[in-house]
mmCIF file of C-alpha atoms in Angstrom:
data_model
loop_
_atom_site.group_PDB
_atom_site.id
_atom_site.type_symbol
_atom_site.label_atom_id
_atom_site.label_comp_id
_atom_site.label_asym_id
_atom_site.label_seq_id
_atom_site.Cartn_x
_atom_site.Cartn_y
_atom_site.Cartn_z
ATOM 1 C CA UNK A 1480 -98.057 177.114 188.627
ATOM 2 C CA UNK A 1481 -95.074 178.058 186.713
ATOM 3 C CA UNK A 1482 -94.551 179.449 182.987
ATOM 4 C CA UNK A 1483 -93.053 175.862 181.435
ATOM 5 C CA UNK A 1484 -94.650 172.545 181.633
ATOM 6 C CA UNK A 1485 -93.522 170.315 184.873
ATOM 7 C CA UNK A 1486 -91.481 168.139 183.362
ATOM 8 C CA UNK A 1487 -89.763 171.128 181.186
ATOM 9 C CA UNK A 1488 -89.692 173.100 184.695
ATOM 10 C CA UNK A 1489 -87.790 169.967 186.322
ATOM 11 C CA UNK A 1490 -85.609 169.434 183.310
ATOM 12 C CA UNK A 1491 -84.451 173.804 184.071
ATOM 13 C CA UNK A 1492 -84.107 173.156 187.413
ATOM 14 C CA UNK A 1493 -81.688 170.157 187.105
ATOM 15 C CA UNK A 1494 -79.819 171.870 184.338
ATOM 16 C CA UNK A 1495 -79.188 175.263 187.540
ATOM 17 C CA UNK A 1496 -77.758 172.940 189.834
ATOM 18 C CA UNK A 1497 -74.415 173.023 187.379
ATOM 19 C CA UNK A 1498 -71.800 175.317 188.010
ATOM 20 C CA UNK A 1499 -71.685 178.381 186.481
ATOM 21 C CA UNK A 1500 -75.182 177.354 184.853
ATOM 22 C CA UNK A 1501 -77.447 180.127 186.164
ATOM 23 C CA UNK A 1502 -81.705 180.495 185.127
ATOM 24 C CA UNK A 1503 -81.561 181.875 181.713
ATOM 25 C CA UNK A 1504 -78.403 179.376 180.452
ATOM 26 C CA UNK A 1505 -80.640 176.248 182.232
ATOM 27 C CA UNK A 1506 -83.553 177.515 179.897
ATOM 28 C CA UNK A 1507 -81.833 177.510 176.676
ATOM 29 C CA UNK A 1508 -80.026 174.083 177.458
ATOM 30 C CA UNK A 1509 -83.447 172.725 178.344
ATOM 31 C CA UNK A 1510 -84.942 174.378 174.725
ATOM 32 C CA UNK A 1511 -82.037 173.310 173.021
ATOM 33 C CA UNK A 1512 -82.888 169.834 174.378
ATOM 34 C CA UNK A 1513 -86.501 170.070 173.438
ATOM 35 C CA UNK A 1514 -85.199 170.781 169.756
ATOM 36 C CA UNK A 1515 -82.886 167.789 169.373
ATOM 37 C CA UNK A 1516 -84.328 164.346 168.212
ATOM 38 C CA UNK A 1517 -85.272 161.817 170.935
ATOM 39 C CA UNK A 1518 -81.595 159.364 169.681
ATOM 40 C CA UNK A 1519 -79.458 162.638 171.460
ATOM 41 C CA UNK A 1520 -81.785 162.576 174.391
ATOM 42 C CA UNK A 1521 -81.028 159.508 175.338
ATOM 43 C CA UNK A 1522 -77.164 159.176 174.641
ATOM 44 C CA UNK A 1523 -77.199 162.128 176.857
ATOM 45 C CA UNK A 1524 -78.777 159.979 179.666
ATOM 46 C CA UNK A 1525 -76.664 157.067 178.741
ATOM 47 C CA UNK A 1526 -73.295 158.839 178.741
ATOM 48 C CA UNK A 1527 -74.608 160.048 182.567
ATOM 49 C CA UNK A 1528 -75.445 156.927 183.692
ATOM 50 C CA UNK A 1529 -72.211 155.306 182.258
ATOM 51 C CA UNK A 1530 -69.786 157.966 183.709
ATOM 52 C CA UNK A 1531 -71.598 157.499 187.115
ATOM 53 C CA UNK A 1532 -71.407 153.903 187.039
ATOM 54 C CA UNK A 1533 -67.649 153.448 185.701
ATOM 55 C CA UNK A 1534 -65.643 156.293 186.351
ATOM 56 C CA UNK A 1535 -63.635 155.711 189.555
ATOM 57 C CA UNK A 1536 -60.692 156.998 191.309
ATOM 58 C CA UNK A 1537 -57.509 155.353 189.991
ATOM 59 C CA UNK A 1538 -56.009 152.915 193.106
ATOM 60 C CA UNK A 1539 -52.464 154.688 192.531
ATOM 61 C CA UNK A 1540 -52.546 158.094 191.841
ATOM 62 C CA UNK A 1541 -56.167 159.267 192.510
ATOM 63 C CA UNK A 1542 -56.602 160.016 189.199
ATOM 64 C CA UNK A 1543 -60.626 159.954 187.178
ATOM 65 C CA UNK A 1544 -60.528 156.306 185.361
ATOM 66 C CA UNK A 1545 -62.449 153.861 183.664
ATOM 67 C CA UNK A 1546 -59.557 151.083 184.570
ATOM 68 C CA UNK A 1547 -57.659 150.572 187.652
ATOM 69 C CA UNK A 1548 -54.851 150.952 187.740
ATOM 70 C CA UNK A 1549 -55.424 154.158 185.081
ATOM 71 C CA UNK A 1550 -53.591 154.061 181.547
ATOM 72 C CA UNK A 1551 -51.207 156.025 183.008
ATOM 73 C CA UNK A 1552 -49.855 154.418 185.883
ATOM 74 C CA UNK A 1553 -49.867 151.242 184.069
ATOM 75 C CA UNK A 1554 -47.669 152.669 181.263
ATOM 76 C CA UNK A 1555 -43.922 151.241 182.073
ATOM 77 C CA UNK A 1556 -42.589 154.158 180.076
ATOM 78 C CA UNK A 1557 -43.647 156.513 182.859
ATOM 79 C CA UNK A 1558 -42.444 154.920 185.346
ATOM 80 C CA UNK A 1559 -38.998 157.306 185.016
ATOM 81 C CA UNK A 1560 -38.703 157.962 188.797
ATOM 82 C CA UNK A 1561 -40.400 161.523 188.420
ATOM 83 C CA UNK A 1562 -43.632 162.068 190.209
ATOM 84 C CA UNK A 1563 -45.889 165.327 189.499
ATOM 85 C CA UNK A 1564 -48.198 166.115 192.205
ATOM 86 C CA UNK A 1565 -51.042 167.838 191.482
ATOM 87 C CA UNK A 1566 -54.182 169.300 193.363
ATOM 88 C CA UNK A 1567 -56.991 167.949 191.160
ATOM 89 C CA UNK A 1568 -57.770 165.843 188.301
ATOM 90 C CA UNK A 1569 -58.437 168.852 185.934
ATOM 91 C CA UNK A 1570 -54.390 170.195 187.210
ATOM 92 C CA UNK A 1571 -52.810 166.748 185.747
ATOM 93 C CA UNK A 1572 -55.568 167.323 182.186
ATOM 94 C CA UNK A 1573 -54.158 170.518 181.525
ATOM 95 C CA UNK A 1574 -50.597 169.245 182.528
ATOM 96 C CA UNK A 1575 -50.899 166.387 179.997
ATOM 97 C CA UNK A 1576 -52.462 168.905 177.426
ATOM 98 C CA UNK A 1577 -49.142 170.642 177.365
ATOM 99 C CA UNK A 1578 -47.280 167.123 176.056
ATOM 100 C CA UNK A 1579 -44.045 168.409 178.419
ATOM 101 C CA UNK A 1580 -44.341 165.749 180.789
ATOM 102 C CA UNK A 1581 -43.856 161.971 180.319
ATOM 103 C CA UNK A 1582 -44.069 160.667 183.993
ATOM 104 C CA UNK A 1583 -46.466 159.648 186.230
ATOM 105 C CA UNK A 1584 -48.700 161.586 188.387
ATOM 106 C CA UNK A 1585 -49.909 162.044 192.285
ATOM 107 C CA UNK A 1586 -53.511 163.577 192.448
ATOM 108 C CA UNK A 1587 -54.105 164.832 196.256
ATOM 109 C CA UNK A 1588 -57.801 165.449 195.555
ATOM 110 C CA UNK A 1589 -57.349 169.057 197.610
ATOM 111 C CA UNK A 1590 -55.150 171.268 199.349
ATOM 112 C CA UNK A 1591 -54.819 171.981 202.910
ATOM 113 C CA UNK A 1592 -57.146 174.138 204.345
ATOM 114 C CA UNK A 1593 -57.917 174.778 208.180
ATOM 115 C CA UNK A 1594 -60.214 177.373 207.594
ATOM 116 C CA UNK A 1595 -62.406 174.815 205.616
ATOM 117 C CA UNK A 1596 -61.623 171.888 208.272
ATOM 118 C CA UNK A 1597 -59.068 170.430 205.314
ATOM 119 C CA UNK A 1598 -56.355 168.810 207.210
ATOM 120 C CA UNK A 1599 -53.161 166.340 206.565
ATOM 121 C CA UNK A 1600 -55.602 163.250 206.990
ATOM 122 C CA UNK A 1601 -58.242 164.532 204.671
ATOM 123 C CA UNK A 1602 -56.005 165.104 201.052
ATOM 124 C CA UNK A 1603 -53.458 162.257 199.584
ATOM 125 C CA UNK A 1604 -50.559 162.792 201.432
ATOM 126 C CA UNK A 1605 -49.884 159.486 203.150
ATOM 127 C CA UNK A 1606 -50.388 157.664 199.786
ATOM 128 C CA UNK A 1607 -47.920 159.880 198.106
ATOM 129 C CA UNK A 1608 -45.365 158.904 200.790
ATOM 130 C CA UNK A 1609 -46.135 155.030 200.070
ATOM 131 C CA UNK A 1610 -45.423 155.740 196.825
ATOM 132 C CA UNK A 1611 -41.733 157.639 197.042
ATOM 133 C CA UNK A 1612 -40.766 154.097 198.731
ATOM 134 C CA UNK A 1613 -42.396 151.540 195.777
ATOM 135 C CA UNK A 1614 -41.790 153.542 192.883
ATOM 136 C CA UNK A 1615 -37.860 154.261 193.885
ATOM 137 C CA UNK A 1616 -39.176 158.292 193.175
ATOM 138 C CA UNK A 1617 -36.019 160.609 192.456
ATOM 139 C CA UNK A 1618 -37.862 163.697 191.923
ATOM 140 C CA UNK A 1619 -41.080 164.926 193.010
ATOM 141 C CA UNK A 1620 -42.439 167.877 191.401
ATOM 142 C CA UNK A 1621 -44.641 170.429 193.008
ATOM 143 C CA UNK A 1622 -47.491 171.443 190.407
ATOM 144 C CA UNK A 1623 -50.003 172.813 193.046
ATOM 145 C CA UNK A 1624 -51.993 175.921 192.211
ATOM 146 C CA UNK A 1625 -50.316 179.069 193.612
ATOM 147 C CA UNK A 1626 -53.046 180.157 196.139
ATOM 148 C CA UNK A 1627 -52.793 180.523 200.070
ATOM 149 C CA UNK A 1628 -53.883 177.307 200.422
ATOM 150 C CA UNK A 1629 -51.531 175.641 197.451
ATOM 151 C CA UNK A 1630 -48.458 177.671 198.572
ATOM 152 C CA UNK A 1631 -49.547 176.064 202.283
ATOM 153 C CA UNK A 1632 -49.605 172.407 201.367
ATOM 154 C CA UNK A 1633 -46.403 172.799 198.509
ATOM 155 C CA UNK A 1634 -44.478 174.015 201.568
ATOM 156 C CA UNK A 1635 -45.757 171.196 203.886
ATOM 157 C CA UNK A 1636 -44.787 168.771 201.399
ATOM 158 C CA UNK A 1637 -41.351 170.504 200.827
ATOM 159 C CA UNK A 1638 -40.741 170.232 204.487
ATOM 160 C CA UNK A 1639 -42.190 166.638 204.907
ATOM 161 C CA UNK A 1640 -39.983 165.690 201.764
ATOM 162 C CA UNK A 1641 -36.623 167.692 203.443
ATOM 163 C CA UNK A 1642 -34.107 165.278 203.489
ATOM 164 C CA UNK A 1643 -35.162 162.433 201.636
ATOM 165 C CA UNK A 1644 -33.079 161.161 199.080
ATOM 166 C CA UNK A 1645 -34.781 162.660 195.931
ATOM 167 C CA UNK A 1646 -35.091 165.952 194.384
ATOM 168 C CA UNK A 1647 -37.901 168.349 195.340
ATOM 169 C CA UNK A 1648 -38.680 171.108 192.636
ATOM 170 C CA UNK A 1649 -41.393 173.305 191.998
ATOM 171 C CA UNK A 1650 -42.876 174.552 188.395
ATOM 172 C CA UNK A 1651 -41.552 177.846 187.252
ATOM 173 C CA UNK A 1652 -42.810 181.287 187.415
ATOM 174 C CA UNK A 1653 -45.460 182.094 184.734
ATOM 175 C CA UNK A 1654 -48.686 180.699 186.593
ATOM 176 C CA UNK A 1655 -50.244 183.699 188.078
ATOM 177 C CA UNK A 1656 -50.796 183.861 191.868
ATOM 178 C CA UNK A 1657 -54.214 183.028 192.010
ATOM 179 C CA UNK A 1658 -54.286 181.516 189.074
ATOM 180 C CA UNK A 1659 -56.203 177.784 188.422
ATOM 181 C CA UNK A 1660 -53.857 175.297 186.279
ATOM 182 C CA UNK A 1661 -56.754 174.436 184.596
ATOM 183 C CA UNK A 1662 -57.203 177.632 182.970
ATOM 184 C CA UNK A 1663 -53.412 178.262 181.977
ATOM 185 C CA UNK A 1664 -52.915 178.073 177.958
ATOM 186 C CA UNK A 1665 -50.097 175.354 176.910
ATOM 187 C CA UNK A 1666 -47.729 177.318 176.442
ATOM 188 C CA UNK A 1667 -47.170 178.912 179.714
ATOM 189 C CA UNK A 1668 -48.070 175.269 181.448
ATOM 190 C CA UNK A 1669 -45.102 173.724 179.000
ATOM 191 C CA UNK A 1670 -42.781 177.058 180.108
ATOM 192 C CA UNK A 1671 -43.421 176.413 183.814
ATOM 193 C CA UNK A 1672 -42.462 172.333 183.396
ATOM 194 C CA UNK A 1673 -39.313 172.771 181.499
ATOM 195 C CA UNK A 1674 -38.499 175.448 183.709
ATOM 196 C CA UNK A 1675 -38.804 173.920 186.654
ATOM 197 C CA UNK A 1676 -36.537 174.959 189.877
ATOM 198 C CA UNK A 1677 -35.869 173.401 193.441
ATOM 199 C CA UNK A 1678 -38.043 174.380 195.852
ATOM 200 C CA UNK A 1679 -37.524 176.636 198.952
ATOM 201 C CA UNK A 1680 -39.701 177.207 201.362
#
């Protein structure tokens, strides 16, 4: 028999399953719980059961939504002939954070990765060519985190997108190699997008 009541013990065990969450954190979420009245309990359950049951992936850019198509492809303002392509829907957040970007947005939902058995047909790379052909696209930028596996799949795309009629251009220096866009402050994020450069591969 363990040290906390069953359901207490259940509630600590759901609460390690999150990432980065480890034993002791799960334990003082599951206190801190405990110690709130019964009304944030169960807006807590409510806001989980509501983001299960309406968030979606938008039907255009992959995007997280509550509305398809999402706010942003359905804004006619962005629809400037500049598409950002990002890995992840956290990437285009902390993109849209910075407020140096007013176009739309390509989500792949992953990188290529053979190692991991991530290939062409597995990440959003046929709907992204769709795309260049409805939207009349003039430039696609390249906002793919600069690991292996990003540097991989922004040269694919460069290559795929060689000779095209549109402009291919990657964001500046400043991200660190390694680095995860959606840990990047503002400033460098807004740095990298006005600095922007063609790409080479």
């Amino acid at each position: 028999m363990g040290i906390y009541p069953a359901s207490l013990g259940k509630l600590i065990e759901q609460f390690s399953k999150f990432p980065g969450i480890g034993k002791k954190s799960a334990e003082r979420l599951a206190l801190f719980i405990l110690r709130t009245p019964k009304e944030f309990s169960a807006e807590l359950a409510q806001s989980l059961l509501e983001v299960k049951e309406k968030i979606q992936f938008c039907s255009v850019c992959f995007n997280l939504t509550d509305q398809d198509p999402c706010h942003i492809c359905s804004d006619q303002r962005r629809a400037n002939g500049v598409l950002c392509v990002v890995e992840g829907p956290g990437d285009q957040l902390a993109i849209e954070k910075s407020g140096s970007y007013k176009g739309r947005y390509h989500i792949l939902q992953g990188v290529l990765s053979p190692l991991d058995g991530v290939g062409i047909e597995d990440i959003r790379i046929a709907e992204l060519m769709g795309r260049l052909r409805q939207e009349n696209i003039k430039e696609v930028i390249l906002a793919i985190n600069p690991s292996v596996e990003g540097e991989a799949t922004a040269s694919y795309l460069a290559n795929l997108l060689d000779g095209k009629d549109l402009t291919v251009t990657r964001i500046a220096l400043g991200i660190p190699l390694g680095g995860d866009l959606k840990y990047i402050d503002n400033m460098t994020l807004k740095r990298s997008i006005d600095n922007r450069s063609h790409y080479s591969s």
